[in-house]
PDB file of C-alpha atoms in Angstrom:
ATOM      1  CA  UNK R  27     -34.037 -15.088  -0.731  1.00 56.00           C
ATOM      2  CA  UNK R  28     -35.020 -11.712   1.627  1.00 62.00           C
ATOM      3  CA  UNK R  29     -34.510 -13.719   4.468  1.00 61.00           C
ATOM      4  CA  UNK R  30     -30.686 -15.131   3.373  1.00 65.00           C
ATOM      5  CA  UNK R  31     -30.272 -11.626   2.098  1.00 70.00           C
ATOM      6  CA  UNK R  32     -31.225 -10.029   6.107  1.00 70.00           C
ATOM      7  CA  UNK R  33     -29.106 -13.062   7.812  1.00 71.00           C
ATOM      8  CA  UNK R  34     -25.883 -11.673   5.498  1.00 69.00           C
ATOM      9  CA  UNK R  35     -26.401  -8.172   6.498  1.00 80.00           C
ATOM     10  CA  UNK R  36     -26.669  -9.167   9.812  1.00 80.00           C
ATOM     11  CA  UNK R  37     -24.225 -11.292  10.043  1.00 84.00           C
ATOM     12  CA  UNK R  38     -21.673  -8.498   8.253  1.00 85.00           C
ATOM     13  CA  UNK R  39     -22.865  -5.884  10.917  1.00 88.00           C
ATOM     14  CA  UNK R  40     -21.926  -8.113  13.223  1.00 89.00           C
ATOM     15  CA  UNK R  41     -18.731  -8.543  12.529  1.00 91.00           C
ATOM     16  CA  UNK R  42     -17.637  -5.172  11.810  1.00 91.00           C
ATOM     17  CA  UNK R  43     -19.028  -4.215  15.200  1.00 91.00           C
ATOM     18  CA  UNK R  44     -16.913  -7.276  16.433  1.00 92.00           C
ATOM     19  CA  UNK R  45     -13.836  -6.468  14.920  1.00 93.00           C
ATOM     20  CA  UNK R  46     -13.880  -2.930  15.646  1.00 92.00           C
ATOM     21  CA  UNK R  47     -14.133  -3.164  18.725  1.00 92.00           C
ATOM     22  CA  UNK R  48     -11.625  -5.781  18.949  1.00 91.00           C
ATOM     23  CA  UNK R  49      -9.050  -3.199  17.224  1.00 93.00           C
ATOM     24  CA  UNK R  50     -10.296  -0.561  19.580  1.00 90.00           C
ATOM     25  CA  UNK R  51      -9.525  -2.739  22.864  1.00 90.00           C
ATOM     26  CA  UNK R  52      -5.920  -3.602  21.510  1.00 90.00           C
ATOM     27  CA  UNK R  53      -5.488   0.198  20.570  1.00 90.00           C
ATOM     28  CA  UNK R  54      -6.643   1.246  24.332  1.00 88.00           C
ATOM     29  CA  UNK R  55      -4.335  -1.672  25.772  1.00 86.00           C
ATOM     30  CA  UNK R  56      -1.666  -0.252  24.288  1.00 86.00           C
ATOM     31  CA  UNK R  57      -2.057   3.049  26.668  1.00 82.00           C
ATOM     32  CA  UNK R  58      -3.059   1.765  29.678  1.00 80.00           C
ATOM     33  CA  UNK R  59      -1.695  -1.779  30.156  1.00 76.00           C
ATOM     34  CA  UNK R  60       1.434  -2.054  31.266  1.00 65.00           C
ATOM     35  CA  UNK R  61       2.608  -5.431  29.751  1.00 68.00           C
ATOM     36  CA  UNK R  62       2.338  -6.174  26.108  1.00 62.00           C
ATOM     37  CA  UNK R  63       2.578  -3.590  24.177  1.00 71.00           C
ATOM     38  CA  UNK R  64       4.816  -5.367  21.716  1.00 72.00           C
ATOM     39  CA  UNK R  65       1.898  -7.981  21.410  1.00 78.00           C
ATOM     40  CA  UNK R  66      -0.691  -5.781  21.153  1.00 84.00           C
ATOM     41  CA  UNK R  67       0.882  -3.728  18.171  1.00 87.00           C
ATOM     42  CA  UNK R  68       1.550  -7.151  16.286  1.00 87.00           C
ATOM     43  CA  UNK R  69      -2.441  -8.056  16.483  1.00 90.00           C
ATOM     44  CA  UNK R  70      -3.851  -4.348  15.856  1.00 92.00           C
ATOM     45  CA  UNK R  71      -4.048  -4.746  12.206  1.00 94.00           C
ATOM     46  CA  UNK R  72      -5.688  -8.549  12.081  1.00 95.00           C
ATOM     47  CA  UNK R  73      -9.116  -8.143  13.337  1.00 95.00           C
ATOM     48  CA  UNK R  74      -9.793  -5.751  10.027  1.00 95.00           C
ATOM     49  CA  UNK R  75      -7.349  -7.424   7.810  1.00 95.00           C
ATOM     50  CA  UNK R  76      -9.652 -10.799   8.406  1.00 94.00           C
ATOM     51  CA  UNK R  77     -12.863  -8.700   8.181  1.00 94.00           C
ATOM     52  CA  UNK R  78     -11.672  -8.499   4.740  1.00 94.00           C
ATOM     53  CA  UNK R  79     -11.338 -11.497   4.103  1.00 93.00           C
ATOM     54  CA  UNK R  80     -14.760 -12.426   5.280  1.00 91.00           C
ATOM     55  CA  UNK R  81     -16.956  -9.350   4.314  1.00 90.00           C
ATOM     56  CA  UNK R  82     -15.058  -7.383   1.511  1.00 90.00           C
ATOM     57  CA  UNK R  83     -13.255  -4.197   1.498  1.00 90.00           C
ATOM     58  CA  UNK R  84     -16.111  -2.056   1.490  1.00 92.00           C
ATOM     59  CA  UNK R  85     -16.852  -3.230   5.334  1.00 92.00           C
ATOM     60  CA  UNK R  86     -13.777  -3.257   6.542  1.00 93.00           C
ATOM     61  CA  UNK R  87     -13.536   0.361   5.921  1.00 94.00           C
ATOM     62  CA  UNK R  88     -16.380   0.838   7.496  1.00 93.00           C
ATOM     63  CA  UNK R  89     -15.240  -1.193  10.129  1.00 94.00           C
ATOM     64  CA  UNK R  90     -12.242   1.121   9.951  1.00 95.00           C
ATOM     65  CA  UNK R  91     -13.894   4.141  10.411  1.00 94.00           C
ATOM     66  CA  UNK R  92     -16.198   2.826  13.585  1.00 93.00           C
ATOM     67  CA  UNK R  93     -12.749   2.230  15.187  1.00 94.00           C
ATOM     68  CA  UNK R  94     -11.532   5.760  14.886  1.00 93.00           C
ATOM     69  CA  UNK R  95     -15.074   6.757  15.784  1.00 93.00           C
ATOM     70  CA  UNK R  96     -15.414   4.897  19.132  1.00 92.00           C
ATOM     71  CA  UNK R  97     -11.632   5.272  19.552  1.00 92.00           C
ATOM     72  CA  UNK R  98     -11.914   9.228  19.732  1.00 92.00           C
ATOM     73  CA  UNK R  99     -15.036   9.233  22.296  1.00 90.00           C
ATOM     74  CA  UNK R 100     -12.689   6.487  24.584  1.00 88.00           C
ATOM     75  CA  UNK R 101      -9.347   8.429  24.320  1.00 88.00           C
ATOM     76  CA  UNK R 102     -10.143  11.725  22.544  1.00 85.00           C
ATOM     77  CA  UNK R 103     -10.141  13.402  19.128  1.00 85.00           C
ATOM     78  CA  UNK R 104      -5.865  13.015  19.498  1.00 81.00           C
ATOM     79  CA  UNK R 105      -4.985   9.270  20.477  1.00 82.00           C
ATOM     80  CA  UNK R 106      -8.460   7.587  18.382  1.00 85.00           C
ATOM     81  CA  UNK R 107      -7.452   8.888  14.987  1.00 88.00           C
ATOM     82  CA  UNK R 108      -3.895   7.963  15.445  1.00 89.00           C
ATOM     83  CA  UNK R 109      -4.598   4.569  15.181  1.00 90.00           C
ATOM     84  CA  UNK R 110      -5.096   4.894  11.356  1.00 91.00           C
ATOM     85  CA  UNK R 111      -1.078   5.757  10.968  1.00 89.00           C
ATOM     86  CA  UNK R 112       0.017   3.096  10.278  1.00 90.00           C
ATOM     87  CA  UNK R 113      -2.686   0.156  11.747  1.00 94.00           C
ATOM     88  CA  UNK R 114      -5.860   1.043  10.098  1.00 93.00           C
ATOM     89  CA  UNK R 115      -3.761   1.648   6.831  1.00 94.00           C
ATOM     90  CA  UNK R 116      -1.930  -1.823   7.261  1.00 95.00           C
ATOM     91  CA  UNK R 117      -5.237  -3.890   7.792  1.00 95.00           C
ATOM     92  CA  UNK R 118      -7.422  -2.321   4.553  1.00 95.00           C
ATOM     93  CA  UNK R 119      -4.091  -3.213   2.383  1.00 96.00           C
ATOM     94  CA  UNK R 120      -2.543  -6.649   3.819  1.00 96.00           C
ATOM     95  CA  UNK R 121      -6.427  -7.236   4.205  1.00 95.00           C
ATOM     96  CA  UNK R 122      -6.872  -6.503   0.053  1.00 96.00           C
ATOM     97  CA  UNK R 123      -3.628  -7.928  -0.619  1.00 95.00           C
ATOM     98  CA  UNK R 124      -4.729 -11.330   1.512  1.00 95.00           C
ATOM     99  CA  UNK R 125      -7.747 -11.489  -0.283  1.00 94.00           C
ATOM    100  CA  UNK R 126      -6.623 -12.133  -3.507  1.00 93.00           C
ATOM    101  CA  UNK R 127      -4.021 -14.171  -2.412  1.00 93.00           C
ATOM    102  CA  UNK R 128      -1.085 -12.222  -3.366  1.00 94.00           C
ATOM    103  CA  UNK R 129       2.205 -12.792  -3.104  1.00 92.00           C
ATOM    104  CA  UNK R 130       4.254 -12.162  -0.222  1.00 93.00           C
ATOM    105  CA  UNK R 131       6.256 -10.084  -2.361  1.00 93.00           C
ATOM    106  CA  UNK R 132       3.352  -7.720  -3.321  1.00 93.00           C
ATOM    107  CA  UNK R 133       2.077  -7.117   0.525  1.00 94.00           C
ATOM    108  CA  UNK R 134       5.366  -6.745   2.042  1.00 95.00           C
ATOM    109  CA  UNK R 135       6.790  -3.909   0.704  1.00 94.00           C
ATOM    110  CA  UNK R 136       4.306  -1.690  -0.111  1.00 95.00           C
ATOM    111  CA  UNK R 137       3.352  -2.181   3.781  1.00 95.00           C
ATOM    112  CA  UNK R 138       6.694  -1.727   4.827  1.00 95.00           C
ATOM    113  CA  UNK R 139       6.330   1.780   3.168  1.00 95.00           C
ATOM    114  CA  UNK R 140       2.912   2.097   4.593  1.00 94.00           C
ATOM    115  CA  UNK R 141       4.539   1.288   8.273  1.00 94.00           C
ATOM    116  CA  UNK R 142       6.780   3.759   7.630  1.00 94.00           C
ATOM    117  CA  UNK R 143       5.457   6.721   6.565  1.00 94.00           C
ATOM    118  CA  UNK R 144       2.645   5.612   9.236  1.00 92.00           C
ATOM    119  CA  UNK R 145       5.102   6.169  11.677  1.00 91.00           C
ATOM    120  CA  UNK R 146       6.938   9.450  10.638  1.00 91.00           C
ATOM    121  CA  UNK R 147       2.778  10.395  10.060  1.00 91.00           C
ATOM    122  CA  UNK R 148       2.392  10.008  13.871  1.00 88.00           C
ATOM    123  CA  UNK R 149       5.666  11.664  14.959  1.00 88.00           C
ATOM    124  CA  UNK R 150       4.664  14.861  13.437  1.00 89.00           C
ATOM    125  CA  UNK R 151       0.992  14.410  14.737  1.00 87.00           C
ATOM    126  CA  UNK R 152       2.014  14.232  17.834  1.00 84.00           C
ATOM    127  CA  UNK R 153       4.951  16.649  17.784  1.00 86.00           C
ATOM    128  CA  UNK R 154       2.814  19.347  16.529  1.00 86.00           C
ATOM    129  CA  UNK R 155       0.272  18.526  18.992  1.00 81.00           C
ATOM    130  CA  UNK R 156       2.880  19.004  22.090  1.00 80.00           C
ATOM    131  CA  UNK R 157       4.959  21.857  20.960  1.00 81.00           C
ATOM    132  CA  UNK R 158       8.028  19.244  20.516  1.00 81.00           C
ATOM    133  CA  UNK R 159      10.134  17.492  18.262  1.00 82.00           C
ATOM    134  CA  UNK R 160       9.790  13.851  18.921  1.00 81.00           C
ATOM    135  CA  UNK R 161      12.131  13.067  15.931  1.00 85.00           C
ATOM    136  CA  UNK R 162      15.103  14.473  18.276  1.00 83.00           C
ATOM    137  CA  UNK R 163      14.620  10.777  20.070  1.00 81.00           C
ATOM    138  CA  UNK R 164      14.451   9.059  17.204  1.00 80.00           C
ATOM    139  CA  UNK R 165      17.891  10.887  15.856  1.00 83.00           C
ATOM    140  CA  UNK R 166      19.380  10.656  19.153  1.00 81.00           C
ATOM    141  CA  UNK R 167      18.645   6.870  18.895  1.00 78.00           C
ATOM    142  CA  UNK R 168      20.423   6.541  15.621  1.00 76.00           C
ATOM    143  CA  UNK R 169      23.207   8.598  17.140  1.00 76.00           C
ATOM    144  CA  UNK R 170      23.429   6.264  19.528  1.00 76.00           C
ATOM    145  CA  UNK R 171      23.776   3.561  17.112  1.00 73.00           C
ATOM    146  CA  UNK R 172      26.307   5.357  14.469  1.00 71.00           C
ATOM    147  CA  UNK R 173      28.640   5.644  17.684  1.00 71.00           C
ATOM    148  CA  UNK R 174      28.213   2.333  19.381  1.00 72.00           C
ATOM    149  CA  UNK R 175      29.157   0.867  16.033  1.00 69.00           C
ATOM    150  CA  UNK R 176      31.966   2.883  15.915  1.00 65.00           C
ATOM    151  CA  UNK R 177      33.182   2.143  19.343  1.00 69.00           C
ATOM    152  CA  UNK R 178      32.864  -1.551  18.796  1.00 71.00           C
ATOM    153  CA  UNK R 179      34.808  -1.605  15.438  1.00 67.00           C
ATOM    154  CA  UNK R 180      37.837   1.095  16.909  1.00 65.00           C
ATOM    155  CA  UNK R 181      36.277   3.371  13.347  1.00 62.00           C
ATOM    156  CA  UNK R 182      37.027   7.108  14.378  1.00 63.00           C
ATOM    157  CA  UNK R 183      33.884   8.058  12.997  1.00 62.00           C
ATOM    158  CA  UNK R 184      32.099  11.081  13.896  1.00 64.00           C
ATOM    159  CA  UNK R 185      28.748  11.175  12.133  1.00 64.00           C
ATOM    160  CA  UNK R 186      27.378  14.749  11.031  1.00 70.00           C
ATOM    161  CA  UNK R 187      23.639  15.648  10.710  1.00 76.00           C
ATOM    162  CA  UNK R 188      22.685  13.954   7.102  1.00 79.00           C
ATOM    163  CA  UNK R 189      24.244  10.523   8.219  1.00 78.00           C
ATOM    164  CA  UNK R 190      22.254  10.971  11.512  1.00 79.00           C
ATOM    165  CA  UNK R 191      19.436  11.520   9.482  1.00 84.00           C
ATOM    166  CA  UNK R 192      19.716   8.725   6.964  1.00 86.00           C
ATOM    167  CA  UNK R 193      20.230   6.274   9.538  1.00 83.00           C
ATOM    168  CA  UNK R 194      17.273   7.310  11.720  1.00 86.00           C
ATOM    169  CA  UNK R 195      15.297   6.896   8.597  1.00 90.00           C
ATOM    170  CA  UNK R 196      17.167   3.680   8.049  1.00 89.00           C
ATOM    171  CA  UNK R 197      15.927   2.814  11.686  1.00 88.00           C
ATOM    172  CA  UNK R 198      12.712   2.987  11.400  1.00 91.00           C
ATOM    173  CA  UNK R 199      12.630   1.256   7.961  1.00 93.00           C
ATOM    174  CA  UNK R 200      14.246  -2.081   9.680  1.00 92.00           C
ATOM    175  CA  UNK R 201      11.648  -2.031  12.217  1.00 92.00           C
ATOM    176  CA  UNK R 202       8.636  -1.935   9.988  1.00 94.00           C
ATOM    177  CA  UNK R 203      10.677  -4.769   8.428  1.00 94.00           C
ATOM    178  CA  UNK R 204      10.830  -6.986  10.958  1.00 93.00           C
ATOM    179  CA  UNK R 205       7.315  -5.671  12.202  1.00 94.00           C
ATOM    180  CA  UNK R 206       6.014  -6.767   8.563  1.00 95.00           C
ATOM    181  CA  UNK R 207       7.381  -9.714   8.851  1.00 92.00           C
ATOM    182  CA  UNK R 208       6.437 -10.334  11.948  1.00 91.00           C
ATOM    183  CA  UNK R 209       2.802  -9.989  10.944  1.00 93.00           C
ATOM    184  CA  UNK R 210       2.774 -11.787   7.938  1.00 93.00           C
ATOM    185  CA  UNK R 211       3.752 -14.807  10.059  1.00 91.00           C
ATOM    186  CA  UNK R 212       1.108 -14.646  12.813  1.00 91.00           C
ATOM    187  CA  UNK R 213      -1.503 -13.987  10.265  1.00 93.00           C
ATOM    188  CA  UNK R 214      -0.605 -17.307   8.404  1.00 92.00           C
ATOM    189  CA  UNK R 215      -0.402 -19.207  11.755  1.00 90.00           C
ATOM    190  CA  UNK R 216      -3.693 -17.938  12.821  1.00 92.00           C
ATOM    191  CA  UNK R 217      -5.664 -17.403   9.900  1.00 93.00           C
ATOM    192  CA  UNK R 218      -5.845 -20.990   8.664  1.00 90.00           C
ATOM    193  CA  UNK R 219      -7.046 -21.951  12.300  1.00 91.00           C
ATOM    194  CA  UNK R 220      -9.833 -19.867  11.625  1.00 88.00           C
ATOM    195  CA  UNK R 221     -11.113 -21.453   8.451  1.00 88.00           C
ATOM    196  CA  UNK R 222      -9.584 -18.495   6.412  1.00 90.00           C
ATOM    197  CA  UNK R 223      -6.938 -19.002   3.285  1.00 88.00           C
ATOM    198  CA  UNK R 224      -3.936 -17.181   3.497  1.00 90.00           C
ATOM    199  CA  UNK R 225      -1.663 -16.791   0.850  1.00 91.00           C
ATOM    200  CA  UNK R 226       1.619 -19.016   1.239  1.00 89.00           C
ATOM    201  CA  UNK R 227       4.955 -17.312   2.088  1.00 89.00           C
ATOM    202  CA  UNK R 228       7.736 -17.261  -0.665  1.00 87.00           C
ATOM    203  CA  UNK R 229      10.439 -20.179  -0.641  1.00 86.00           C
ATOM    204  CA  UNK R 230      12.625 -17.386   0.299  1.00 83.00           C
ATOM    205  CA  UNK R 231      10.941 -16.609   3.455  1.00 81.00           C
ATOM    206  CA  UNK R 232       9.930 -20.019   4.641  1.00 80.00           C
ATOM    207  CA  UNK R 233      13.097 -20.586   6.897  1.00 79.00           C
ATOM    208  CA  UNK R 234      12.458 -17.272   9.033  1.00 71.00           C
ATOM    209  CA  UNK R 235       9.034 -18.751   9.904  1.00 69.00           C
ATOM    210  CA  UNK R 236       9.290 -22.192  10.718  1.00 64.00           C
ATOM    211  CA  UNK R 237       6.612 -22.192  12.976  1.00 48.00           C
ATOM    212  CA  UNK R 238       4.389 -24.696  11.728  1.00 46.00           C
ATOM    213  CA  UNK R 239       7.289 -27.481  12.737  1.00 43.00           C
ATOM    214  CA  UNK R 240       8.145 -25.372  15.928  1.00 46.00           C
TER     215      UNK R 240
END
């Protein structure tokens, strides 16, 4: 019994050493590769999400909080801890919600709002950090937006702040969307393939991720 009870702990040090550092090389990628990136922010939140599933939530916060700890002595006490808003976030809930094999239903939108405020997290981080408003870019890109679709549809619109504003929010909502989504499909691709249940997608859903018969 000791001796199945020391291969277990051994076994779930291992893999939270594994994964973290496997969250910790994506993270670094990220920075200094210059191909990828896209990839790279779709797989951040997997290696803890399937610790999870393995080992439980109470390691994969601990696996968690070794990435942010070996993340800050590779890139600093600025660019480690950032990858908790939204990643390390994402994995400990889609990881919790996987787990108990919740509905799509229940995972998606609550991480859609954890993407989310991840993201407007990390624009204020790192705007207060630099002296700067990084927001301005993402207003100026929703600008960019209100007036294109104005152009193309002959609308004299001229949008004023607030309608900026909602549709930068708006913005960044539909990419943690798609992003979401996104996730939710690699994870039930890959998952299985590693001898780990995922829950199924909804009816709904099972169109936009047709890649079982792909």
């Amino acid at each position: 019994m000791g001796v199945e009870r020391s291969r277990g702990e051994a076994r779930r040090l291992t893999e939270t050493a594994y994964m973290a550092a496997s969250t910790g090389l994506l993270w670094v990628a990220i920075y200094y590769l210059p191909i990828g990136d896209a990839l790279f922010r779709l797989a951040i939140p997997l290696p803890l999400a399937l610790l999870q599933l393995r080992q439980g939530g109470r390691t994969a916060v601990e696996g968690v909080a070794v990435s942010v700890l070996l993340l800050t002595v590779l890139m600093g006490p600025v660019r480690g801890p950032l990858m908790l808003f939204p990643y390390g976030c994402l994995s400990l809930w889609l990881g919790w919600c996987w787990r108990r094999q919740l509905s799509w239903w229940w995972s998606l939108p609550f991480g859609i709002l954890l993407g989310s405020v991840g993201f407007l997290v990390r624009v204020a981080l790192v705007s207060l950090l630099l002296g700067e408003n990084l927001w301005v870019v993402v207003t100026g890109a929703a600008a960019g937006m209100i007036d294109g679709l104005a152009d193309k549809l002959q609308l004299p619109l001229v949008a004023d702040i607030n309608q900026v504003q909602l549709a930068a929010l708006a913005l960044v909502v539909f990419q943690n969307v798609i992003y979401l989504l996104a996730l939710h499909a690699v994870a039930w691709w890959v998952f299985p393939r590693l001898r780990q249940a995922m829950p199924e997608p909804p009816p709904l859903l099972r169109p936009l991720l047709a890649l079982e018969s792909s």
